[in-house]
């Protein structure tokens, strides 16, 4: 008998561009603030 798979609860990710070629994904606003300190000109692509 096959078991039903459970769905994972995913946190919303935030896609961020640090410089012209580097794009990263951060998990929450706390991490976004961390990267904002290091790269003040970062650009949020998707929330």
CSV table of N, CA, C and O in Angstrom, one decimal:
chain,number,residue,atom,x,y,z
A,1,UNK,N,0.8,-1.2,0.0
A,1,UNK,CA,0.0,0.0,0.0
A,1,UNK,C,0.9,1.2,0.0
A,1,UNK,O,1.8,1.4,0.8
A,2,UNK,N,0.7,2.1,-0.9
A,2,UNK,CA,1.5,3.3,-1.0
A,2,UNK,C,1.1,4.4,0.0
A,2,UNK,O,-0.1,4.5,0.3
A,3,UNK,N,2.1,5.0,0.6
A,3,UNK,CA,1.8,6.1,1.5
A,3,UNK,C,1.7,7.5,0.8
A,3,UNK,O,2.3,7.7,-0.2
A,4,UNK,N,0.9,8.3,1.4
A,4,UNK,CA,0.7,9.6,0.8
A,4,UNK,C,1.9,10.5,1.3
A,4,UNK,O,2.2,10.5,2.5
A,5,UNK,N,2.5,11.3,0.4
A,5,UNK,CA,3.6,12.2,0.8
A,5,UNK,C,3.1,13.4,1.5
A,5,UNK,O,2.0,13.9,1.1
A,6,UNK,N,3.8,13.8,2.5
A,6,UNK,CA,3.4,15.1,3.2
A,6,UNK,C,4.0,16.3,2.4
A,6,UNK,O,5.1,16.2,1.9
A,7,UNK,N,3.2,17.3,2.4
A,7,UNK,CA,3.7,18.5,1.8
A,7,UNK,C,4.6,19.3,2.8
A,7,UNK,O,4.3,19.4,3.9
A,8,UNK,N,5.7,19.8,2.2
A,8,UNK,CA,6.6,20.6,3.1
A,8,UNK,C,6.1,22.0,3.2
A,8,UNK,O,5.5,22.6,2.2
A,9,UNK,N,6.2,22.6,4.4
A,9,UNK,CA,5.8,24.0,4.5
A,9,UNK,C,7.1,24.8,4.2
A,9,UNK,O,8.0,24.8,5.0
A,10,UNK,N,7.0,25.5,3.2
A,10,UNK,CA,8.2,26.3,2.7
A,10,UNK,C,8.0,27.8,3.2
A,10,UNK,O,6.9,28.3,3.1
A,11,UNK,N,9.1,28.3,3.6
A,11,UNK,CA,9.1,29.8,4.0
A,11,UNK,C,9.2,30.5,2.7
A,11,UNK,O,9.9,30.1,1.7
A,12,UNK,N,8.6,31.7,2.6
A,12,UNK,CA,8.8,32.5,1.5
A,12,UNK,C,10.2,33.0,1.3
A,12,UNK,O,10.8,33.4,2.3
A,13,UNK,N,10.8,32.9,0.2
A,13,UNK,CA,12.1,33.4,0.0
A,13,UNK,C,12.2,34.7,-0.7
A,13,UNK,O,11.2,35.1,-1.5
A,14,UNK,N,13.2,35.5,-0.5
A,14,UNK,CA,13.4,36.8,-1.0
A,14,UNK,C,14.6,36.8,-2.0
A,14,UNK,O,15.7,36.5,-1.5
A,15,UNK,N,14.4,37.1,-3.2
A,15,UNK,CA,15.5,37.1,-4.2
A,15,UNK,C,16.1,38.5,-4.2
A,15,UNK,O,15.4,39.5,-4.4
A,16,UNK,N,17.4,38.6,-4.1
A,16,UNK,CA,18.1,39.8,-3.9
A,16,UNK,C,19.3,39.9,-4.9
A,16,UNK,O,20.0,38.9,-5.0
A,17,UNK,N,19.5,41.0,-5.5
A,17,UNK,CA,20.7,41.3,-6.4
A,17,UNK,C,21.7,42.1,-5.6
A,17,UNK,O,21.4,43.2,-5.2
A,18,UNK,N,22.9,41.5,-5.3
A,18,UNK,CA,23.9,42.2,-4.5
A,18,UNK,C,24.7,43.2,-5.4
A,18,UNK,O,24.9,44.3,-5.0
A,19,UNK,N,25.1,42.7,-6.5
A,19,UNK,CA,25.8,43.6,-7.5
A,19,UNK,C,25.3,43.2,-8.9
A,19,UNK,O,24.4,42.4,-9.0
A,20,UNK,N,26.0,43.7,-9.9
A,20,UNK,CA,25.4,43.4,-11.2
A,20,UNK,C,25.3,42.0,-11.7
A,20,UNK,O,24.5,41.6,-12.5
A,21,UNK,N,26.2,41.1,-11.1
A,21,UNK,CA,26.1,39.7,-11.5
A,21,UNK,C,25.8,38.7,-10.4
A,21,UNK,O,25.5,37.5,-10.7
A,22,UNK,N,25.6,39.2,-9.1
A,22,UNK,CA,25.4,38.2,-8.0
A,22,UNK,C,23.9,38.4,-7.6
A,22,UNK,O,23.5,39.4,-7.1
A,23,UNK,N,23.2,37.2,-7.7
A,23,UNK,CA,21.8,37.2,-7.2
A,23,UNK,C,21.8,36.1,-6.1
A,23,UNK,O,22.2,34.9,-6.4
A,24,UNK,N,21.2,36.4,-5.0
A,24,UNK,CA,21.1,35.4,-3.9
A,24,UNK,C,19.6,35.3,-3.4
A,24,UNK,O,18.8,36.2,-3.8
A,25,UNK,N,19.3,34.3,-2.6
A,25,UNK,CA,18.0,34.1,-2.1
A,25,UNK,C,18.2,34.1,-0.5
A,25,UNK,O,19.0,33.3,0.0
A,26,UNK,N,17.4,35.0,0.1
A,26,UNK,CA,17.5,35.0,1.6
A,26,UNK,C,16.1,34.5,2.1
A,26,UNK,O,15.1,34.7,1.5
A,27,UNK,N,16.1,34.0,3.4
A,27,UNK,CA,14.9,33.4,3.9
A,27,UNK,C,14.0,34.4,4.6
A,27,UNK,O,12.8,34.3,4.6
A,28,UNK,N,14.6,35.4,5.3
A,28,UNK,CA,13.7,36.3,6.0
A,28,UNK,C,14.3,37.8,6.1
A,28,UNK,O,15.4,38.0,5.6
A,29,UNK,N,13.5,38.7,6.7
A,29,UNK,CA,13.9,40.1,6.7
A,29,UNK,C,15.2,40.3,7.6
A,29,UNK,O,15.9,41.2,7.3
A,30,UNK,N,15.4,39.4,8.6
A,30,UNK,CA,16.6,39.5,9.4
A,30,UNK,C,17.9,39.3,8.5
A,30,UNK,O,18.8,40.1,8.6
A,31,UNK,N,17.8,38.3,7.7
A,31,UNK,CA,19.0,38.1,6.8
A,31,UNK,C,19.1,39.2,5.8
A,31,UNK,O,20.2,39.5,5.4
A,32,UNK,N,18.0,39.7,5.3
A,32,UNK,CA,18.0,40.8,4.4
A,32,UNK,C,18.7,42.0,4.9
A,32,UNK,O,19.5,42.7,4.3
A,33,UNK,N,18.5,42.3,6.2
A,33,UNK,CA,19.1,43.4,6.9
A,33,UNK,C,20.6,43.2,7.0
A,33,UNK,O,21.4,44.1,6.8
A,34,UNK,N,21.0,41.9,7.2
A,34,UNK,CA,22.4,41.6,7.3
A,34,UNK,C,23.1,41.9,6.0
A,34,UNK,O,24.2,42.5,6.0
A,35,UNK,N,22.5,41.5,4.9
A,35,UNK,CA,23.2,41.7,3.6
A,35,UNK,C,23.1,43.2,3.2
A,35,UNK,O,24.0,43.7,2.5
A,36,UNK,N,22.1,43.9,3.6
A,36,UNK,CA,21.9,45.3,3.4
A,36,UNK,C,23.1,46.1,4.0
A,36,UNK,O,23.5,47.1,3.4
A,37,UNK,N,23.6,45.7,5.1
A,37,UNK,CA,24.7,46.3,5.8
A,37,UNK,C,26.0,46.2,4.9
A,37,UNK,O,26.7,47.1,4.7
A,38,UNK,N,26.2,45.0,4.3
A,38,UNK,CA,27.4,44.7,3.5
A,38,UNK,C,27.3,45.3,2.1
A,38,UNK,O,28.3,45.7,1.6
A,39,UNK,N,26.1,45.3,1.6
A,39,UNK,CA,25.8,45.8,0.2
A,39,UNK,C,24.7,46.8,0.3
A,39,UNK,O,23.5,46.5,0.0
A,40,UNK,N,25.0,48.1,0.6
A,40,UNK,CA,24.0,49.1,0.7
A,40,UNK,C,23.2,49.4,-0.6
A,40,UNK,O,22.0,49.8,-0.5
A,41,UNK,N,23.7,49.0,-1.7
A,41,UNK,CA,23.0,49.3,-3.0
A,41,UNK,C,22.3,48.0,-3.5
A,41,UNK,O,21.9,47.9,-4.7
A,42,UNK,N,22.0,47.0,-2.6
A,42,UNK,CA,21.3,45.8,-3.1
A,42,UNK,C,19.9,46.1,-3.5
A,42,UNK,O,19.3,47.1,-3.1
A,43,UNK,N,19.4,45.3,-4.4
A,43,UNK,CA,18.1,45.5,-5.0
A,43,UNK,C,17.3,44.2,-4.8
A,43,UNK,O,17.7,43.1,-5.1
A,44,UNK,N,16.1,44.4,-4.3
A,44,UNK,CA,15.2,43.3,-4.0
A,44,UNK,C,14.4,43.0,-5.4
A,44,UNK,O,13.8,43.8,-5.9
A,45,UNK,N,14.6,41.7,-5.8
A,45,UNK,CA,13.9,41.3,-7.1
A,45,UNK,C,12.5,40.7,-6.9
A,45,UNK,O,11.6,41.1,-7.6
A,46,UNK,N,12.4,39.8,-6.0
A,46,UNK,CA,11.1,39.1,-5.7
A,46,UNK,C,11.0,39.0,-4.2
A,46,UNK,O,11.9,38.7,-3.5
A,47,UNK,N,9.8,39.1,-3.7
A,47,UNK,CA,9.5,38.8,-2.3
A,47,UNK,C,8.5,37.7,-2.1
A,47,UNK,O,7.7,37.4,-2.9
